[in-house]
PDB file of C-alpha atoms in Angstrom:
ATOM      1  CA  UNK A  20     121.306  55.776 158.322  1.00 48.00           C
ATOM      2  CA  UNK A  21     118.902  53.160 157.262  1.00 50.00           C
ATOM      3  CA  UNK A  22     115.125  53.791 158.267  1.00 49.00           C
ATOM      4  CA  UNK A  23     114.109  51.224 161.243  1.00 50.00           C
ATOM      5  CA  UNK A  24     110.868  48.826 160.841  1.00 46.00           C
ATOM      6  CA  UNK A  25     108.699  51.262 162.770  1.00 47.00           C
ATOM      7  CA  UNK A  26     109.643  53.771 159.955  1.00 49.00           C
ATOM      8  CA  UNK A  27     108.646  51.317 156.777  1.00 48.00           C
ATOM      9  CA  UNK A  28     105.580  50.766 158.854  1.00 47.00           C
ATOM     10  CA  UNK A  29     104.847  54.372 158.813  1.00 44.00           C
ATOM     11  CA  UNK A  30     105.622  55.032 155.326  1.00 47.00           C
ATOM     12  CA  UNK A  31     103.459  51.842 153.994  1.00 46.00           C
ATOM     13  CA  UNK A  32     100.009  53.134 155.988  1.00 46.00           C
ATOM     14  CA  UNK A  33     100.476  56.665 155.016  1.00 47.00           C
ATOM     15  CA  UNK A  34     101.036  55.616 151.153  1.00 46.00           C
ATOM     16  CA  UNK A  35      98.159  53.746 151.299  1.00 46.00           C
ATOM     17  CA  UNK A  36      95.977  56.622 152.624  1.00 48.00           C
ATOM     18  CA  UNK A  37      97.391  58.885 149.875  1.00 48.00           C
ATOM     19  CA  UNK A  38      96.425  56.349 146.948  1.00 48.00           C
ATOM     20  CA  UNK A  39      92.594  57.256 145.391  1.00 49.00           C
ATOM     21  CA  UNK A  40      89.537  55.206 147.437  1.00 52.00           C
ATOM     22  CA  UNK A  41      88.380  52.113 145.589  1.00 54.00           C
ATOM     23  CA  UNK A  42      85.244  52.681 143.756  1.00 51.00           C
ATOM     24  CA  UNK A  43      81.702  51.947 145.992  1.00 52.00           C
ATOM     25  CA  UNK A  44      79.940  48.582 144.608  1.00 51.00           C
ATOM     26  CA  UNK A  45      77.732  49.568 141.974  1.00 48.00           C
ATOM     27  CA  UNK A  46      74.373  49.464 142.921  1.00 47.00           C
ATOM     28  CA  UNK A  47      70.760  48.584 142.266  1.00 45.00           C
ATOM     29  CA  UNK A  48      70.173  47.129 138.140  1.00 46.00           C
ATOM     30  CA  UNK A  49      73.940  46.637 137.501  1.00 46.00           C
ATOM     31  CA  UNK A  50      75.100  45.026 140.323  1.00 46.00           C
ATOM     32  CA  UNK A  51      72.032  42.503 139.510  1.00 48.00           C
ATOM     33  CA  UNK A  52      73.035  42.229 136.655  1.00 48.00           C
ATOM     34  CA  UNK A  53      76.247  41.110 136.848  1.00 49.00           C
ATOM     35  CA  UNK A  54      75.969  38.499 139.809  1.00 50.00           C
ATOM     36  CA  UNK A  55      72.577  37.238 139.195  1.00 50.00           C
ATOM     37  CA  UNK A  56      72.398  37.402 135.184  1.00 49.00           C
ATOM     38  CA  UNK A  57      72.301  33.421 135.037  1.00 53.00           C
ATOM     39  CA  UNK A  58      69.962  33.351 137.643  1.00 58.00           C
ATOM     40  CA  UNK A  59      66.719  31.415 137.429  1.00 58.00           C
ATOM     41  CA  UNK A  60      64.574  34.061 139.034  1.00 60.00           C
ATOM     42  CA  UNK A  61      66.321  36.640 136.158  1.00 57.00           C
ATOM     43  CA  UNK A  62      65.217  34.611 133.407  1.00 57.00           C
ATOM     44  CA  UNK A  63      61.880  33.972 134.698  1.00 64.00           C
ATOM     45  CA  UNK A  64      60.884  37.809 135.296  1.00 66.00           C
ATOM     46  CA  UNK A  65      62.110  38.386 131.180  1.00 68.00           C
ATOM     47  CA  UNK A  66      60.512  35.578 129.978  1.00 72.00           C
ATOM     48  CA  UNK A  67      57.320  36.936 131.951  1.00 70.00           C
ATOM     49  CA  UNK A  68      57.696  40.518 131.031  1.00 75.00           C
ATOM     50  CA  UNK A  69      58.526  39.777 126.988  1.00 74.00           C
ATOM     51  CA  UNK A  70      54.926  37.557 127.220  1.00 80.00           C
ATOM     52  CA  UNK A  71      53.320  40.481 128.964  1.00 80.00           C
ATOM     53  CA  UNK A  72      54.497  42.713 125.880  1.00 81.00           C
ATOM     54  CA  UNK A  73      53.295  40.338 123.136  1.00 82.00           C
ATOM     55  CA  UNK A  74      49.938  39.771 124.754  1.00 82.00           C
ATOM     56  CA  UNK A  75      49.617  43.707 124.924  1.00 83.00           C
ATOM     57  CA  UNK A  76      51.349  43.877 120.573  1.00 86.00           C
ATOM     58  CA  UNK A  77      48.146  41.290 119.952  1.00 86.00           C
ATOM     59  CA  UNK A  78      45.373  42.708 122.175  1.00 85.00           C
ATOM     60  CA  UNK A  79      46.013  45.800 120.076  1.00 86.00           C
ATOM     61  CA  UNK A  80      46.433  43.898 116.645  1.00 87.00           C
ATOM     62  CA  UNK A  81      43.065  42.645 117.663  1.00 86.00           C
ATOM     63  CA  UNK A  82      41.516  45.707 118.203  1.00 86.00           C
ATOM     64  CA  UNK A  83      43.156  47.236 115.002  1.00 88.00           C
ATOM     65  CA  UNK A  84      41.429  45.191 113.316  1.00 84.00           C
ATOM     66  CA  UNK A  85      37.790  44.714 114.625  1.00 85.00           C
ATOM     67  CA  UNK A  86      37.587  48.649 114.563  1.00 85.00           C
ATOM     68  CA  UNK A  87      39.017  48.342 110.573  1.00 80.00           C
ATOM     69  CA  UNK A  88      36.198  45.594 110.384  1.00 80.00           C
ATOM     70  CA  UNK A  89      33.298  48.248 111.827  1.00 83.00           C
ATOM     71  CA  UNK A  90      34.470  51.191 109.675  1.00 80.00           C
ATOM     72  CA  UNK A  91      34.416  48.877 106.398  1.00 73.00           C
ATOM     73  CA  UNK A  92      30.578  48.038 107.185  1.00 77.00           C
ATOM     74  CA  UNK A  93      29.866  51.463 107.594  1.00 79.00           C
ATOM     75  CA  UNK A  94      31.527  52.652 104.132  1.00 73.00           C
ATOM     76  CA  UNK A  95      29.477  49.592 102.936  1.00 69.00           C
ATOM     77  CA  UNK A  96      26.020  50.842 104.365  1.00 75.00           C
ATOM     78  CA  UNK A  97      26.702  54.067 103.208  1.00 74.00           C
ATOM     79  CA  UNK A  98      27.527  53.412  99.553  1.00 66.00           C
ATOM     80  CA  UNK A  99      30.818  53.841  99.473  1.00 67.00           C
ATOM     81  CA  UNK A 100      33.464  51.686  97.916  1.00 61.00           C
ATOM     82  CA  UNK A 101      35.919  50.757  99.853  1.00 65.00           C
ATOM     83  CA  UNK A 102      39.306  50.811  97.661  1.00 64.00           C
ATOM     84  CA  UNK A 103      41.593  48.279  96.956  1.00 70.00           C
ATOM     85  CA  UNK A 104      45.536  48.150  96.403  1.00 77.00           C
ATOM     86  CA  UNK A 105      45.440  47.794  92.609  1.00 83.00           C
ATOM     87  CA  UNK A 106      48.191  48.588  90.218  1.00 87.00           C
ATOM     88  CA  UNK A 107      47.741  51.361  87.667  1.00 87.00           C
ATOM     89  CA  UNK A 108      47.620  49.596  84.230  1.00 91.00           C
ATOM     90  CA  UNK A 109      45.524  47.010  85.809  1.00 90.00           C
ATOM     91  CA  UNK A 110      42.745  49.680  87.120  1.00 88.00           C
ATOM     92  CA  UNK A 111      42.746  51.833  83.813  1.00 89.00           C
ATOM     93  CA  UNK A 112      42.723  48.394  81.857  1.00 91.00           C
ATOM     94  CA  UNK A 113      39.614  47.440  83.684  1.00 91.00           C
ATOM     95  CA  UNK A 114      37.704  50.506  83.372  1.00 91.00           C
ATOM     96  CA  UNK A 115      38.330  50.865  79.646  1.00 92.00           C
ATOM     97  CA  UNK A 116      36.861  47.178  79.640  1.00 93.00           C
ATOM     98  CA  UNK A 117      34.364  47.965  81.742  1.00 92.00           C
ATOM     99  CA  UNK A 118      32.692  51.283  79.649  1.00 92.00           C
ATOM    100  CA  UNK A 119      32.515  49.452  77.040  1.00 92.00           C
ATOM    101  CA  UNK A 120      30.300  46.622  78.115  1.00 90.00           C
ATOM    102  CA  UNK A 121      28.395  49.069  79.709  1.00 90.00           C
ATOM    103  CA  UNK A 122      28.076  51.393  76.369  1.00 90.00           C
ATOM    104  CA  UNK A 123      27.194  47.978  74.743  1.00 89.00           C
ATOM    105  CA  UNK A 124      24.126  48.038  77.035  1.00 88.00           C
ATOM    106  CA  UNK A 125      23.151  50.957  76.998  1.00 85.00           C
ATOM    107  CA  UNK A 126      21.991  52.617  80.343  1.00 83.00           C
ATOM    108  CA  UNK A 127      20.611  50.740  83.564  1.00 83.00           C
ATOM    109  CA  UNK A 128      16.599  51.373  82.564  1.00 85.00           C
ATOM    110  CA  UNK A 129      16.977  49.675  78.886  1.00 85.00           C
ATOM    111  CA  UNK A 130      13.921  48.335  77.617  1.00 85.00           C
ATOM    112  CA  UNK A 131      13.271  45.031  75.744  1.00 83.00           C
ATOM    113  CA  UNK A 132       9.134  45.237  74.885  1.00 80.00           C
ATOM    114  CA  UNK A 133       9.304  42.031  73.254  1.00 85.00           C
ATOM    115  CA  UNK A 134      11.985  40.060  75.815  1.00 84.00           C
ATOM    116  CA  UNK A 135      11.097  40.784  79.496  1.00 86.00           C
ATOM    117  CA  UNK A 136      13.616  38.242  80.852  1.00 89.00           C
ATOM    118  CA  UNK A 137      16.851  39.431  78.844  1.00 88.00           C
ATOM    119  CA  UNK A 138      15.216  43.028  79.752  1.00 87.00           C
ATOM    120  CA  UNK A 139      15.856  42.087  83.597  1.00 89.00           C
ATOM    121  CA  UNK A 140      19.686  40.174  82.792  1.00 90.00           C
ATOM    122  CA  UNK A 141      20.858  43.276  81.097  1.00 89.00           C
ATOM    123  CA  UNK A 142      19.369  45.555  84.475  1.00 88.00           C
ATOM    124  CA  UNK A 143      21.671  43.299  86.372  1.00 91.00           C
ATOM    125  CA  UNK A 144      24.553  42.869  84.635  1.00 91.00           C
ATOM    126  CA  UNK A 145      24.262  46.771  84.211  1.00 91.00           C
ATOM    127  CA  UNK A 146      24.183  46.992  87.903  1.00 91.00           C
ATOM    128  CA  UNK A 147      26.847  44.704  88.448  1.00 91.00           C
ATOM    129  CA  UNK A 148      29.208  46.772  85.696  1.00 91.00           C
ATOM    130  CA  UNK A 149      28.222  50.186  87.834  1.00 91.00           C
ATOM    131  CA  UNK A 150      29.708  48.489  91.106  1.00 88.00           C
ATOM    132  CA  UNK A 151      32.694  46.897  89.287  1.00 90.00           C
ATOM    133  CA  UNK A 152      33.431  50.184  87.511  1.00 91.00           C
ATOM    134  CA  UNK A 153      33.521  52.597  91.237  1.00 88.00           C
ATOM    135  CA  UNK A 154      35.683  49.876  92.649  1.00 87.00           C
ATOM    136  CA  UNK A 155      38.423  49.804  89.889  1.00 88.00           C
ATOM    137  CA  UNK A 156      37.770  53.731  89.333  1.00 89.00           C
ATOM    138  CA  UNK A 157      38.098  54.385  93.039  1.00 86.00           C
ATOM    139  CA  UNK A 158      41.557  52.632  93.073  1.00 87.00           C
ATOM    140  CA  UNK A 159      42.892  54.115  89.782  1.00 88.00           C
ATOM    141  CA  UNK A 160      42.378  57.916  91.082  1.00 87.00           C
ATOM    142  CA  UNK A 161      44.303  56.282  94.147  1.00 87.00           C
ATOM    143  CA  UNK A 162      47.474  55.510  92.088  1.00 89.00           C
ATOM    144  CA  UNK A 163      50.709  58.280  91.646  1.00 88.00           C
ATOM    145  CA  UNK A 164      50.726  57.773  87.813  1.00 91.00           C
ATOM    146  CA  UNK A 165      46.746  58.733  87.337  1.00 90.00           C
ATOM    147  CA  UNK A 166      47.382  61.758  89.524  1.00 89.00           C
ATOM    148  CA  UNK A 167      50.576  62.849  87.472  1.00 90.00           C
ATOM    149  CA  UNK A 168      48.629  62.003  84.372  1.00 90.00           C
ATOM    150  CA  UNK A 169      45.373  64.411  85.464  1.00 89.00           C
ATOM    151  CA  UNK A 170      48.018  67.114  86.086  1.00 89.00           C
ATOM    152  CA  UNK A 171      49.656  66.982  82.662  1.00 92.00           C
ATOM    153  CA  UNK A 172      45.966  66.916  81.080  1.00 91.00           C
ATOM    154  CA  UNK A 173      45.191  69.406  83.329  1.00 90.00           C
ATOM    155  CA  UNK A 174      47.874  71.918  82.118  1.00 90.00           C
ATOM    156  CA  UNK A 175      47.425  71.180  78.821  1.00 93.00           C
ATOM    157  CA  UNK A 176      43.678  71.813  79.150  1.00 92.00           C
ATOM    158  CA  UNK A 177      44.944  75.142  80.205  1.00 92.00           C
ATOM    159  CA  UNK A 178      47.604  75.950  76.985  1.00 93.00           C
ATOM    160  CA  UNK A 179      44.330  74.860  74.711  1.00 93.00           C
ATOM    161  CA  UNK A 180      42.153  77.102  75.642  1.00 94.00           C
ATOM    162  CA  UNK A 181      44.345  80.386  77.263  1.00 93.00           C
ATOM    163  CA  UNK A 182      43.550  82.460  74.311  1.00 95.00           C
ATOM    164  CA  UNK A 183      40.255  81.768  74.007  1.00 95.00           C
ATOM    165  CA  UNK A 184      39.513  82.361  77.604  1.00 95.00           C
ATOM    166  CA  UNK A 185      41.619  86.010  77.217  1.00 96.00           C
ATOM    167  CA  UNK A 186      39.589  87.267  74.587  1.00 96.00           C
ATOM    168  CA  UNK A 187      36.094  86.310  75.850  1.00 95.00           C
ATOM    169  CA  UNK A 188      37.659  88.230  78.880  1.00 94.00           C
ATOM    170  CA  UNK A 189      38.532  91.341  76.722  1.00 94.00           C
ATOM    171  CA  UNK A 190      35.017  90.941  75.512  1.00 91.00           C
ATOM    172  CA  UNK A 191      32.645  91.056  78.405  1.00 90.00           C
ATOM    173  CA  UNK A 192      35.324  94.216  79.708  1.00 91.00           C
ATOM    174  CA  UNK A 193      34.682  95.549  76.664  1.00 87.00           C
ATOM    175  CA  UNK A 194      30.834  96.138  78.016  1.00 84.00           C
ATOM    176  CA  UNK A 195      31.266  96.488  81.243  1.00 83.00           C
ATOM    177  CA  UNK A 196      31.591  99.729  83.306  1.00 80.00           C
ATOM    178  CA  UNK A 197      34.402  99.646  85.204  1.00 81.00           C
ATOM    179  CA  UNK A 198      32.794 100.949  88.469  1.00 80.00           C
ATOM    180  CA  UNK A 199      29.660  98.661  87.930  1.00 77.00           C
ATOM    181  CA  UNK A 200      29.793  97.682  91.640  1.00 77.00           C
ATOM    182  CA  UNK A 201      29.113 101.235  92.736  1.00 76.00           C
ATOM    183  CA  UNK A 202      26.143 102.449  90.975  1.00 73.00           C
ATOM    184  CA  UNK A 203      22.762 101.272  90.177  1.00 78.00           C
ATOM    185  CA  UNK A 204      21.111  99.805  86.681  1.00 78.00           C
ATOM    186  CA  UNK A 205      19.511 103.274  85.733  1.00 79.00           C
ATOM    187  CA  UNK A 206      22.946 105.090  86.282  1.00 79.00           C
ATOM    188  CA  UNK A 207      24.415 102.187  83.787  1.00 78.00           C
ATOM    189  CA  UNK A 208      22.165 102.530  81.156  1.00 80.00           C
ATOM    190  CA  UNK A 209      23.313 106.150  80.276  1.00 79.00           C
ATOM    191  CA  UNK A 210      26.741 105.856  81.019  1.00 76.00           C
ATOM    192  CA  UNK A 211      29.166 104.537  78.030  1.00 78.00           C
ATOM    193  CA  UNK A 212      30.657 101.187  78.323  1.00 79.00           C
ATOM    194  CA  UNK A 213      34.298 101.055  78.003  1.00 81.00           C
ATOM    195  CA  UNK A 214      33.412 100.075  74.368  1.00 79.00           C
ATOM    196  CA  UNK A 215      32.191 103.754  73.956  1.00 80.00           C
ATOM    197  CA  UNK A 216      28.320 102.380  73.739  1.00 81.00           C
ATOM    198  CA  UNK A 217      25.791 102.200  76.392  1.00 81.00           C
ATOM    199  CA  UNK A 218      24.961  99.431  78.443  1.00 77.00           C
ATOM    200  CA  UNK A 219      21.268  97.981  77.208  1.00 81.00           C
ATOM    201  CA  UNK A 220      19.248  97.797  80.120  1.00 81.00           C
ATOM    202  CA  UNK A 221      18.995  93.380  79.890  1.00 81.00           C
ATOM    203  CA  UNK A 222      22.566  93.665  80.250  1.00 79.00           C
ATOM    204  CA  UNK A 223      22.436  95.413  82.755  1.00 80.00           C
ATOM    205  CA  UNK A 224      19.868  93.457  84.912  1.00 83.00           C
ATOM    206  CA  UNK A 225      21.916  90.195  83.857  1.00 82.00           C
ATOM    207  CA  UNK A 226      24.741  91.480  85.841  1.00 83.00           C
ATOM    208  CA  UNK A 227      22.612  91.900  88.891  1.00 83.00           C
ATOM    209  CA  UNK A 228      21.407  88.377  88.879  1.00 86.00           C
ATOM    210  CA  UNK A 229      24.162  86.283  87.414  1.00 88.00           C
ATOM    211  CA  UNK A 230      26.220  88.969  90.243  1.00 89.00           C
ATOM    212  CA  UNK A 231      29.330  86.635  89.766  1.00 93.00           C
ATOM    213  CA  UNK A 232      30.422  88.647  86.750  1.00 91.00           C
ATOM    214  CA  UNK A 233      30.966  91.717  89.112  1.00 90.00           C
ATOM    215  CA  UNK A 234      34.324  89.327  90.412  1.00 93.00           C
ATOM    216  CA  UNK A 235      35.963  90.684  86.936  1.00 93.00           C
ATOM    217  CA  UNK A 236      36.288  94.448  88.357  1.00 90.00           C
ATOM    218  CA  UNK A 237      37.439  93.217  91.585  1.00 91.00           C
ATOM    219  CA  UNK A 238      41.149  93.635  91.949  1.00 91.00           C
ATOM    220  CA  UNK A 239      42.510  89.873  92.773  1.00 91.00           C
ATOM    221  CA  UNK A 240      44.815  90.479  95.810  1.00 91.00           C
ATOM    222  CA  UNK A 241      40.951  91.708  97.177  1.00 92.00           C
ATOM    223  CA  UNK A 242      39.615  88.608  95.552  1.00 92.00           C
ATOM    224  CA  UNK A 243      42.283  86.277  96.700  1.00 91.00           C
ATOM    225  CA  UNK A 244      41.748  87.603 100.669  1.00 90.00           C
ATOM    226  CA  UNK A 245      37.847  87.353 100.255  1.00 91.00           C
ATOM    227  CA  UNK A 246      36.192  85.028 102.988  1.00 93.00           C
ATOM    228  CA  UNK A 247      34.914  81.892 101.250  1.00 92.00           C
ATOM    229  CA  UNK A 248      31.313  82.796 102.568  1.00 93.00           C
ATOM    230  CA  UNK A 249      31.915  86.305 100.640  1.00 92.00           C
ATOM    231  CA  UNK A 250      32.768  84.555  97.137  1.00 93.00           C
ATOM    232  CA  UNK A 251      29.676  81.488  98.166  1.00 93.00           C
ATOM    233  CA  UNK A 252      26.913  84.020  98.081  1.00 92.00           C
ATOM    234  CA  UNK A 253      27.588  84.715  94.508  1.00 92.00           C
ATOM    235  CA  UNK A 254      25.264  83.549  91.881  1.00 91.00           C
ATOM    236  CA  UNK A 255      26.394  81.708  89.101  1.00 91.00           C
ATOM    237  CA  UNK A 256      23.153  80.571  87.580  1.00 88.00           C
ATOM    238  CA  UNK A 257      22.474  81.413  83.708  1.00 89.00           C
ATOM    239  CA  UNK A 258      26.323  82.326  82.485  1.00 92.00           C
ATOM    240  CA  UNK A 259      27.244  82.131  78.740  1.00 92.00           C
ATOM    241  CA  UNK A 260      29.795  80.091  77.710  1.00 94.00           C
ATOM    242  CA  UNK A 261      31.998  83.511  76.771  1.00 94.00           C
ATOM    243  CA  UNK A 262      30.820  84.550  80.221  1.00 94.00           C
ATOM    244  CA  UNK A 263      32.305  81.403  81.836  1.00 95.00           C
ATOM    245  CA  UNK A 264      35.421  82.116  79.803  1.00 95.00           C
ATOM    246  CA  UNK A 265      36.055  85.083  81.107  1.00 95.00           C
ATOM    247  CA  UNK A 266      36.019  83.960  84.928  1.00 95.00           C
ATOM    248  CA  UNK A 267      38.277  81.302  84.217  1.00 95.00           C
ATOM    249  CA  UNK A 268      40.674  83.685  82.266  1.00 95.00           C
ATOM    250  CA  UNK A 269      40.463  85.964  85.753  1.00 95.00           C
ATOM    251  CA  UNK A 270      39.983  83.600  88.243  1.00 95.00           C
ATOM    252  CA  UNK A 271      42.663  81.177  86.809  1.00 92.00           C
ATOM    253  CA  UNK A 272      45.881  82.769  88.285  1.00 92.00           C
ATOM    254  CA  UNK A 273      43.955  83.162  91.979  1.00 92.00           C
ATOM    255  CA  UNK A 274      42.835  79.534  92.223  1.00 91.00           C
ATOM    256  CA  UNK A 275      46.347  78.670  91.998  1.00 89.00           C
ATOM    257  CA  UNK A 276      47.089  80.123  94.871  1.00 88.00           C
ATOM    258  CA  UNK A 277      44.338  78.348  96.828  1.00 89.00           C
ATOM    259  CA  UNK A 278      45.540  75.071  95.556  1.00 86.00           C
ATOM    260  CA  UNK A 279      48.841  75.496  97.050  1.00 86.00           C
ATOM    261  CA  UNK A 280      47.375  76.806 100.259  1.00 86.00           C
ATOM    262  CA  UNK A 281      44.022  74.223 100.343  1.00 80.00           C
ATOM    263  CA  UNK A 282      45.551  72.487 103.654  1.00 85.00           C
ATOM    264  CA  UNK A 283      44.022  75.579 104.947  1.00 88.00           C
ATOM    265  CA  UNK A 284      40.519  74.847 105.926  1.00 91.00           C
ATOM    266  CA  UNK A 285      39.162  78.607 104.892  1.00 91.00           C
ATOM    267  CA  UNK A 286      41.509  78.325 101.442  1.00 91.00           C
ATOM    268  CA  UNK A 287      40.270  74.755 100.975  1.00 92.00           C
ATOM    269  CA  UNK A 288      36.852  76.081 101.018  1.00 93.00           C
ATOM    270  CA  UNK A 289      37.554  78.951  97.970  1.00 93.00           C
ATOM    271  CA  UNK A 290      39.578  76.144  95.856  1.00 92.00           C
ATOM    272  CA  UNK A 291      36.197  74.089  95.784  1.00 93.00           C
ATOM    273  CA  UNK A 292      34.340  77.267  94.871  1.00 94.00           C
ATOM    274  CA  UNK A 293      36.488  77.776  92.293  1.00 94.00           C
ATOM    275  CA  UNK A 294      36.994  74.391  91.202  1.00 93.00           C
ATOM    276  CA  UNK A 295      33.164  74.105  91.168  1.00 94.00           C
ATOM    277  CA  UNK A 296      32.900  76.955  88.308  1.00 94.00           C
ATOM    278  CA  UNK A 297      35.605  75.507  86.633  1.00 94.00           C
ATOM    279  CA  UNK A 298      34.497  72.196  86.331  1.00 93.00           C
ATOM    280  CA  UNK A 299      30.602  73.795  85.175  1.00 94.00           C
ATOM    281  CA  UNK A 300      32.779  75.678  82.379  1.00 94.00           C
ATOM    282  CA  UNK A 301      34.195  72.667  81.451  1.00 93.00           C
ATOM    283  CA  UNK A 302      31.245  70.934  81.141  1.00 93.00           C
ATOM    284  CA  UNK A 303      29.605  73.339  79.208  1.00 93.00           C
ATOM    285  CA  UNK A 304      32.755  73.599  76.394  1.00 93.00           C
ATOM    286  CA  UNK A 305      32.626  69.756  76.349  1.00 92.00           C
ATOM    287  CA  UNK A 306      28.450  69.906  75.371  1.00 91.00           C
ATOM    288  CA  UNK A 307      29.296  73.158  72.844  1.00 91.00           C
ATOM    289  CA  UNK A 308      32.551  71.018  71.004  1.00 91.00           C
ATOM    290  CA  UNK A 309      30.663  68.195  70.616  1.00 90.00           C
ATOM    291  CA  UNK A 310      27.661  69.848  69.041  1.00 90.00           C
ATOM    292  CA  UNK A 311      29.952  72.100  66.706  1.00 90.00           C
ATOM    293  CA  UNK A 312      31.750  68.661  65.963  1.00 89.00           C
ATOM    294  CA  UNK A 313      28.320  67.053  64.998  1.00 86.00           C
ATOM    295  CA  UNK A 314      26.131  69.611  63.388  1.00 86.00           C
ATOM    296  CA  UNK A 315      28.783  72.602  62.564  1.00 83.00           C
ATOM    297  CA  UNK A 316      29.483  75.967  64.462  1.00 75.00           C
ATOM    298  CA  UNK A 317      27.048  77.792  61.898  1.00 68.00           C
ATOM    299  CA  UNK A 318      28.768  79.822  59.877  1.00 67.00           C
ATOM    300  CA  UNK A 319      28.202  78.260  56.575  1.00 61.00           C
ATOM    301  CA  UNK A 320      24.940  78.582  57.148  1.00 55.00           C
ATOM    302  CA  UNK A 321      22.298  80.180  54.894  1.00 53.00           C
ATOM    303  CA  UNK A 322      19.205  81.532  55.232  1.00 46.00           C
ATOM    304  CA  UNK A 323      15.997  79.900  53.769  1.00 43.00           C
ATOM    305  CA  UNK A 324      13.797  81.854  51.698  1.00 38.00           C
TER     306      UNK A 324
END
């Protein structure tokens, strides 16, 4: 039979217990949101807090650049140049330009006996050249392409003078003991040399004083572990240019380790030390070329009567 009223009744309220529970209001930001976007107290608090924000972005613009300001007069006071964003060819242009007015002049102290005022004019456009020529240097040796380019010279600095450097190395070995760390200068002079002669007793007092040499019968794992204050106390005062050769021939293979470790503060520390000899030796080749260029290395010469 049919169900009566009383039974659809039943049947409707119980389905619609069964059936899922709307969803709660959403509450707090969203529900905001959504009846009160258009609002004009919504707009005003956005509008407020975006000003708030670019107040705070220009307070700190502000201060950016009143502390940038301080630190530039402080470079200033202290002599150094403060360097500028300019382009490669533009910076080595300029300091090829400016060497040579500055060769044309001479030095800063020139003298003019007979013109006191173009004596002064020179002084100061001398000056002027010096200041010019650490602004545009400074920014060159900021540049990608002058760093590449010092790397490449660098390297082939290296190829040019390998052998060179290898057989002043064989050289000083060659009179060297091999435990000259361990015994004293009167235990050198009668023991042979590696050579198969004996150590002269200068010799051997020059390796006590210039004690740097000892480095090259130092193994160079031992060398390359040293503390920096170890390999600082050496002296390096009164080294031959064959001398000099022969640390960079040892030392060469080591340092490049420290370079790739110098973010290091310790390994930083040995890469100057080493960088410091090397740049001495190169000095010293540079003075020695140019003189054999000049007068001659001296083998053609003769003896006067």
């Amino acid at each position: 039979p049919p169900p009566n009223e009383e039974d659809n009744t039943l049947h409707t309220t119980n389905s619609k217990d069964m059936s899922s529970p709307e969803p709660p209001p959403l509450q707090g930001k969203h529900t905001n949101n959504n009846n009160n976007s258009g609002s004009p107290s919504v707009v005003s608090n956005n509008t407020i807090t975006k000003t708030s924000k670019v107040e705070e972005l220009l307070a700190e613009l502000q201060e950016a650049q009143s502390r940038q300001k301080r630190l530039e007069q402080q470079l200033e006071k202290a002599g150094i140049a403060i360097a500028q964003d300019v382009p490669y060819q533009v910076a080595k242009d300029q300091v090829a330009k400016i060497a040579r007015q500055m060769q044309a002049i001479g030095h800063s102290q020139i003298k003019l006996d007979n013109d006191p005022t173009r004596q002064a004019k020179l002084r100061q456009e001398y000056f002027v050249l010096e200041q010019e020529m650490e602004k545009y240097m400074t920014a060159l040796e900021l540049t990608d392409e002058y760093n590449q380019e010092q790397i490449v010279a660098e390297l082939k600095w290296d190829e040019d003078n390998k052998n060179e450097n290898r057989i002043a190395l064989q050289r000083v070995w060659d009179h060297m003991p091999v435990n000259i760390r361990l015994r004293s200068v009167e235990a050198w002079t009668t023991t042979r040399t590696p050579s198969g002669r004996y150590l002269p007793k200068q010799f051997c007092l020059k390796f006590v004083r210039t004690n740097v040499l000892t480095l090259l019968r130092i193994d160079p794992q031992q060398i390359r572990k040293s503390h920096p204050s170890h390999l600082e106390q050496f002296r390096v005062t009164g080294l031959t240019l064959t001398e000099r050769r022969a640390l960079e021939a040892y030392l060469q293979p080591i340092a490049v380790k420290y370079w790739r470790d110098a973010t290091d503060i310790l390994t930083k520390r040995k890469w100057n030390w080493y960088n410091m000899l090397r740049q001495n030796f190169k000095s010293h080749l540079a003075g020695y070329t140019q003189h054999v260029q000049k007068y001659g290395d001296g083998t053609n010469n003769k003896e006067k009567d």
